[in-house]
Coordinates of C-alpha atoms and ligand atoms in Angstrom, one line a residue:
M1 CA 50.7 35.3 174.9
S2 CA 49.0 36.2 178.0
A3 CA 45.1 37.3 177.8
I4 CA 44.2 41.1 177.6
V5 CA 40.6 40.2 178.8
E6 CA 40.3 37.8 181.6
M7 CA 37.2 36.6 183.4
E8 CA 37.9 33.8 186.0
R9 CA 35.0 32.0 187.4
I10 CA 32.9 34.9 187.4
S11 CA 29.4 34.8 188.9
K12 CA 26.6 37.6 188.8
A13 CA 23.5 37.8 190.8
Y14 CA 21.0 40.6 190.6
E15 CA 18.8 41.2 193.7
V16 CA 15.2 41.1 192.5
A17 CA 11.9 42.0 193.8
R18 CA 11.5 41.5 197.6
T19 CA 8.8 39.6 198.7
P20 CA 6.1 41.5 200.6
G21 CA 7.0 41.3 204.4
L22 CA 4.3 40.8 207.1
L23 CA 3.0 43.8 209.1
G24 CA 4.9 46.2 207.1
R25 CA 8.3 44.7 207.7
R26 CA 10.9 44.4 204.8
G27 CA 10.5 41.3 203.0
A28 CA 13.2 38.8 201.8
D29 CA 15.3 39.4 198.9
R30 CA 15.6 37.2 196.1
A31 CA 18.8 36.8 194.1
L32 CA 18.6 35.9 190.3
D33 CA 21.7 33.9 189.3
V34 CA 22.4 35.6 185.8
V35 CA 26.0 34.7 185.1
T36 CA 27.7 31.4 186.8
N37 CA 31.1 30.3 186.7
F38 CA 32.1 32.2 183.7
T39 CA 35.6 31.7 182.6
L40 CA 37.1 33.4 179.4
A41 CA 40.6 34.5 178.3
V42 CA 40.7 36.6 175.3
R43 CA 44.2 37.0 173.9
Q44 CA 45.4 40.4 172.1
G45 CA 44.0 40.7 168.7
E46 CA 41.3 38.0 169.0
F47 CA 37.8 38.7 168.0
V48 CA 35.2 36.7 170.2
C49 CA 31.4 36.7 169.8
V50 CA 29.1 35.6 172.6
I51 CA 25.7 34.4 171.7
G52 CA 22.9 32.9 173.5
P53 CA 19.2 33.0 174.2
S54 CA 17.4 36.3 175.1
G55 CA 17.8 36.8 178.9
C56 CA 20.9 34.5 179.1
G57 CA 23.1 37.1 180.5
K58 CA 25.2 38.6 177.3
T59 CA 24.8 42.1 178.1
T60 CA 25.4 41.4 181.8
V61 CA 28.9 39.9 180.8
L62 CA 29.5 43.0 178.6
F63 CA 28.5 45.3 181.4
L64 CA 30.9 43.5 183.6
L65 CA 33.6 44.0 181.2
A66 CA 33.0 47.7 180.9
G67 CA 32.8 48.2 184.8
I68 CA 29.3 49.4 184.7
R69 CA 28.3 46.0 187.0
D70 CA 30.5 44.5 189.3
P71 CA 30.6 40.7 189.8
S72 CA 29.3 39.0 192.7
D73 CA 32.1 36.6 192.5
G74 CA 35.4 36.0 190.7
R75 CA 38.2 37.9 189.1
I76 CA 38.0 40.2 186.1
A77 CA 40.5 42.2 184.3
V78 CA 40.9 44.3 181.0
C79 CA 44.5 45.2 180.0
G80 CA 45.7 44.1 183.4
K81 CA 43.3 46.6 184.9
A82 CA 40.0 46.7 187.0
P83 CA 37.4 47.1 184.1
A84 CA 36.1 50.6 185.0
D85 CA 39.8 51.8 185.2
A86 CA 40.4 50.4 181.6
V87 CA 37.4 52.6 180.3
R88 CA 38.4 55.3 182.2
V89 CA 42.0 55.6 180.9
G90 CA 40.7 54.8 177.2
L91 CA 42.1 51.3 177.0
S92 CA 38.7 49.9 176.4
S93 CA 35.6 51.3 175.0
V94 CA 31.8 50.0 174.8
I95 CA 29.3 50.4 172.0
F96 CA 25.7 49.6 172.9
Q97 CA 22.7 48.3 171.0
Q98 CA 21.3 51.9 170.4
P99 CA 23.8 54.4 169.5
I100 CA 23.8 56.7 172.8
L101 CA 24.5 60.1 171.3
F102 CA 24.0 63.6 172.6
E103 CA 21.3 65.1 170.6
W104 CA 22.2 68.7 171.2
L105 CA 25.9 67.9 169.9
T106 CA 26.8 67.6 166.1
A107 CA 28.4 64.3 165.0
E108 CA 31.9 65.8 165.5
D109 CA 31.2 67.3 169.0
N110 CA 30.0 63.8 170.1
V111 CA 33.0 62.3 168.7
L112 CA 35.3 64.8 170.6
L113 CA 33.4 64.3 173.8
P114 CA 35.8 61.7 175.3
L115 CA 38.7 64.0 174.5
R116 CA 36.8 67.1 175.6
L117 CA 35.9 65.3 179.1
R118 CA 39.7 64.5 179.5
D119 CA 41.1 68.0 178.6
P120 CA 42.7 69.8 181.5
R121 CA 41.1 73.1 180.2
W122 CA 37.8 71.9 179.2
W123 CA 36.4 74.9 180.6
W124 CA 38.1 76.7 178.0
W125 CA 36.7 74.6 175.1
P126 CA 36.2 76.8 172.2
P127 CA 39.7 77.7 171.6
R128 CA 41.0 74.3 172.7
R129 CA 38.8 72.7 170.5
A130 CA 40.8 73.7 167.3
R131 CA 43.7 71.5 168.4
Y132 CA 41.6 68.3 168.0
Q133 CA 40.1 69.1 164.6
E134 CA 42.6 66.9 162.6
T135 CA 41.8 63.9 165.0
V136 CA 38.2 64.2 164.7
R137 CA 38.3 64.5 160.9
Q138 CA 40.2 61.5 160.6
L139 CA 37.9 59.5 163.0
L140 CA 34.8 60.6 161.1
R141 CA 36.7 59.6 157.7
T142 CA 37.2 56.2 159.2
V143 CA 33.6 55.7 159.4
E144 CA 33.0 57.4 156.0
L145 CA 31.1 60.3 157.7
E146 CA 33.3 63.1 156.9
Q147 CA 30.6 64.9 154.9
F148 CA 28.4 64.7 157.9
A149 CA 30.5 66.3 160.6
R150 CA 27.9 69.3 161.4
Y151 CA 24.9 67.1 161.3
Y152 CA 22.9 66.8 164.4
P153 CA 22.0 63.2 165.4
D154 CA 18.5 63.3 164.5
K155 CA 19.2 64.2 160.9
L156 CA 21.4 61.1 160.6
S157 CA 20.0 57.4 159.8
G158 CA 20.4 54.7 162.3
G159 CA 23.4 53.2 160.7
M160 CA 25.1 56.6 160.5
Q161 CA 24.4 57.1 164.0
Q162 CA 25.8 53.8 165.0
R163 CA 29.0 54.9 163.1
V164 CA 29.3 58.2 165.0
A165 CA 29.2 55.9 168.2
I166 CA 31.8 53.6 166.8
A167 CA 33.9 56.9 165.9
R168 CA 33.5 58.2 169.4
A169 CA 34.4 54.8 170.8
L170 CA 37.9 54.9 168.7
T171 CA 38.4 58.6 169.9
L172 CA 40.9 57.6 172.7
N173 CA 42.3 54.9 170.6
P174 CA 41.3 51.9 172.7
Q175 CA 43.0 48.3 172.7
V176 CA 39.7 46.7 173.4
L177 CA 36.1 47.3 171.9
L178 CA 33.1 45.9 173.7
L179 CA 30.1 45.7 171.3
D180 CA 26.6 44.8 172.5
E181 CA 24.5 43.9 169.5
P182 CA 25.5 47.1 167.6
F183 CA 23.7 46.3 164.5
G184 CA 20.8 44.4 165.7
A185 CA 18.3 47.2 164.6
L186 CA 19.8 47.6 161.0
D187 CA 18.6 45.9 157.7
E188 CA 20.6 43.0 156.4
I189 CA 22.5 45.1 153.7
T190 CA 23.5 47.8 156.0
R191 CA 24.4 45.2 158.7
D192 CA 26.7 43.5 156.2
R193 CA 28.6 46.8 155.4
M194 CA 28.8 47.6 159.1
N195 CA 30.4 44.2 159.6
L196 CA 32.8 44.5 156.9
E197 CA 33.5 48.1 158.2
L198 CA 34.1 46.8 161.7
L199 CA 36.6 43.9 160.3
R200 CA 38.3 46.8 158.5
L201 CA 39.0 48.5 161.8
Y202 CA 39.8 45.6 163.6
D203 CA 42.6 44.9 161.1
E204 CA 43.9 48.3 160.7
R205 CA 43.8 49.2 164.4
E206 CA 44.8 45.7 165.7
L207 CA 41.9 45.6 168.1
T208 CA 40.7 42.9 170.4
I209 CA 37.0 42.6 170.2
L210 CA 34.3 41.2 172.3
F211 CA 31.0 41.2 170.4
V212 CA 27.6 40.1 171.6
T213 CA 24.9 39.2 168.9
H214 CA 21.7 37.1 168.6
S215 CA 22.7 36.0 165.1
I216 CA 24.8 32.9 164.7
E217 CA 25.8 33.8 161.1
E218 CA 27.1 37.2 162.2
A219 CA 29.1 35.5 164.9
V220 CA 30.8 33.0 162.6
F221 CA 31.4 35.7 159.9
L222 CA 33.1 38.1 162.3
S223 CA 35.0 36.1 165.0
D224 CA 37.7 33.6 165.8
R225 CA 35.8 31.9 168.5
V226 CA 32.0 32.0 169.5
V227 CA 31.0 31.6 173.1
V228 CA 27.6 30.1 173.5
M229 CA 25.8 30.9 176.7
S230 CA 22.7 29.2 178.2
R231 CA 20.1 30.9 180.6
G232 CA 21.4 29.5 184.0
A233 CA 24.1 27.2 184.4
S234 CA 24.5 24.3 182.3
A235 CA 24.4 21.0 183.9
R236 CA 27.0 19.5 181.7
T237 CA 29.6 22.2 182.4
G238 CA 28.5 23.5 185.5
S239 CA 28.8 27.1 184.0
S240 CA 27.0 29.8 181.8
I241 CA 29.0 28.7 179.0
V242 CA 27.6 25.7 177.1
R243 CA 30.2 25.4 174.4
E244 CA 32.8 27.4 172.3
V245 CA 33.1 26.9 168.6
R246 CA 36.3 27.8 167.2
V247 CA 36.1 29.7 163.8
D248 CA 39.4 28.9 161.9
L249 CA 38.1 30.7 158.6
P250 CA 40.8 32.6 156.8
R251 CA 40.9 36.4 156.9
P252 CA 40.3 39.0 155.5
R253 CA 36.7 37.8 155.5
R254 CA 34.7 38.7 152.5
L255 CA 31.0 38.3 152.2
A256 CA 31.5 35.6 149.6
L257 CA 32.6 33.4 152.6
K258 CA 28.9 33.1 153.5
E259 CA 28.5 31.0 150.3
D260 CA 31.2 28.6 151.6
P261 CA 30.5 25.2 152.7
A262 CA 33.0 25.7 155.5
F263 CA 31.2 28.6 156.5
F264 CA 27.8 26.7 156.7
Q265 CA 29.6 23.9 158.8
K266 CA 30.5 26.5 161.4
V267 CA 27.3 27.9 161.5
R268 CA 25.5 24.4 161.8
E269 CA 28.0 23.9 164.9
G270 CA 27.0 27.0 166.3
R271 CA 23.3 26.2 165.8
A272 CA 23.7 22.7 167.6
A273 CA 25.4 24.5 170.6
L274 CA 22.6 26.9 170.9
R275 CA 19.9 24.2 170.7
E276 CA 22.0 22.8 173.6
A277 CA 21.7 26.1 175.4
Q278 CA 17.9 26.2 174.9
V279 CA 17.7 22.6 176.5
A280 CA 19.7 23.8 179.3
D281 CA 17.1 26.5 180.1
Ligands
ATP1 N1 19.8 45.5 187.0 C1 19.1 44.4 187.0 N2 18.3 44.0 188.1 C2 17.9 42.7 188.1 N3 17.8 41.7 187.2 C3 18.4 42.2 185.8 C4 19.0 43.4 185.9 N4 19.7 43.4 184.6 C5 19.4 42.3 183.9 N5 18.6 41.6 184.7 C6 18.1 40.3 184.5 O1 19.2 39.5 184.1 C7 19.1 38.7 183.1 C8 20.0 38.7 182.0 O2 19.9 40.0 181.3 P1 20.8 40.4 180.2 O3 20.3 41.9 179.8 O4 22.3 40.3 180.6 O5 20.4 39.4 179.1 P2 20.7 39.3 177.6 O6 21.4 37.9 177.3 O7 21.5 40.5 177.0 O8 19.3 39.3 176.9 P3 18.9 40.0 175.3 O9 19.4 39.0 174.4 O10 17.4 40.0 175.5 O11 19.6 41.2 175.2 C9 17.6 38.9 182.6 O12 16.7 37.8 183.4 C10 17.1 40.4 183.3 O13 15.9 40.3 183.7
MG2 MG1 21.3 42.2 175.8

């Protein structure tokens, strides 16, 4: 089956602080190569995690896939489209580290926002809103927040806010979910619960997921494949990708899996790859 997410020899350099020019003239720009020769093909229904040391370019990779940044070089496609187009038409959707919610909108209005923005009569919203009521109720039920539909974000806990953000990301029924350390700020128990909820959604909605995390345990628990990145290109591979660890553990995954020797073995493999990534620094 052909890939739903394709990155072919992607490089991304950021222009960073100019050196001061002489006599008021503009100084030279300096480019920082963040992502180098990054090739990744994700097939439909696959769950891929990206890990690597802080500052290695994980968020940059995700932003490239979400069309928030443009690559300096290489080819990239999501659902056969330019990444920004895939997001615009609702085929892919992003969830950030901090739940970015609109404080002046209730949980349900935050979830409805993608539909409101696309409604041909958005300016006549109050009467139009009613037609989406069932959709929003179902979405909030999906993340177990039906009771909190009328709450404003500042009255919800961090985990609940992130669940609202997840519900909103599902509003347009995307095929691809892109998540950047979405549960990084949560305590371990809540994180475990959110991981299980995400796996349930992944299963029910037959999603394809790209998930950035710092935690090798989380990566192994969730994914079919862990992509390990280094800061700067690895001398061995000539790319930002140091290694890929295939996680052929059975699904559905339950928390008991974390006690299984096969799980430990994969975590060990991931750790070794991470050490190699640090050496490549
Ligand atoms: N807009 C930008 N302009 C210049 N440099 C940037 C920009 N965005 C990111 N960088 C640099 O690119 C590098 C990679 O940043 P990125 O946020 O992708 O890393 P990361 O792997 O997500 O890190 P973390 O694990 O800390 O979230 C860093 O050195 C950062 O300073
Ligand atoms: Mg990041």
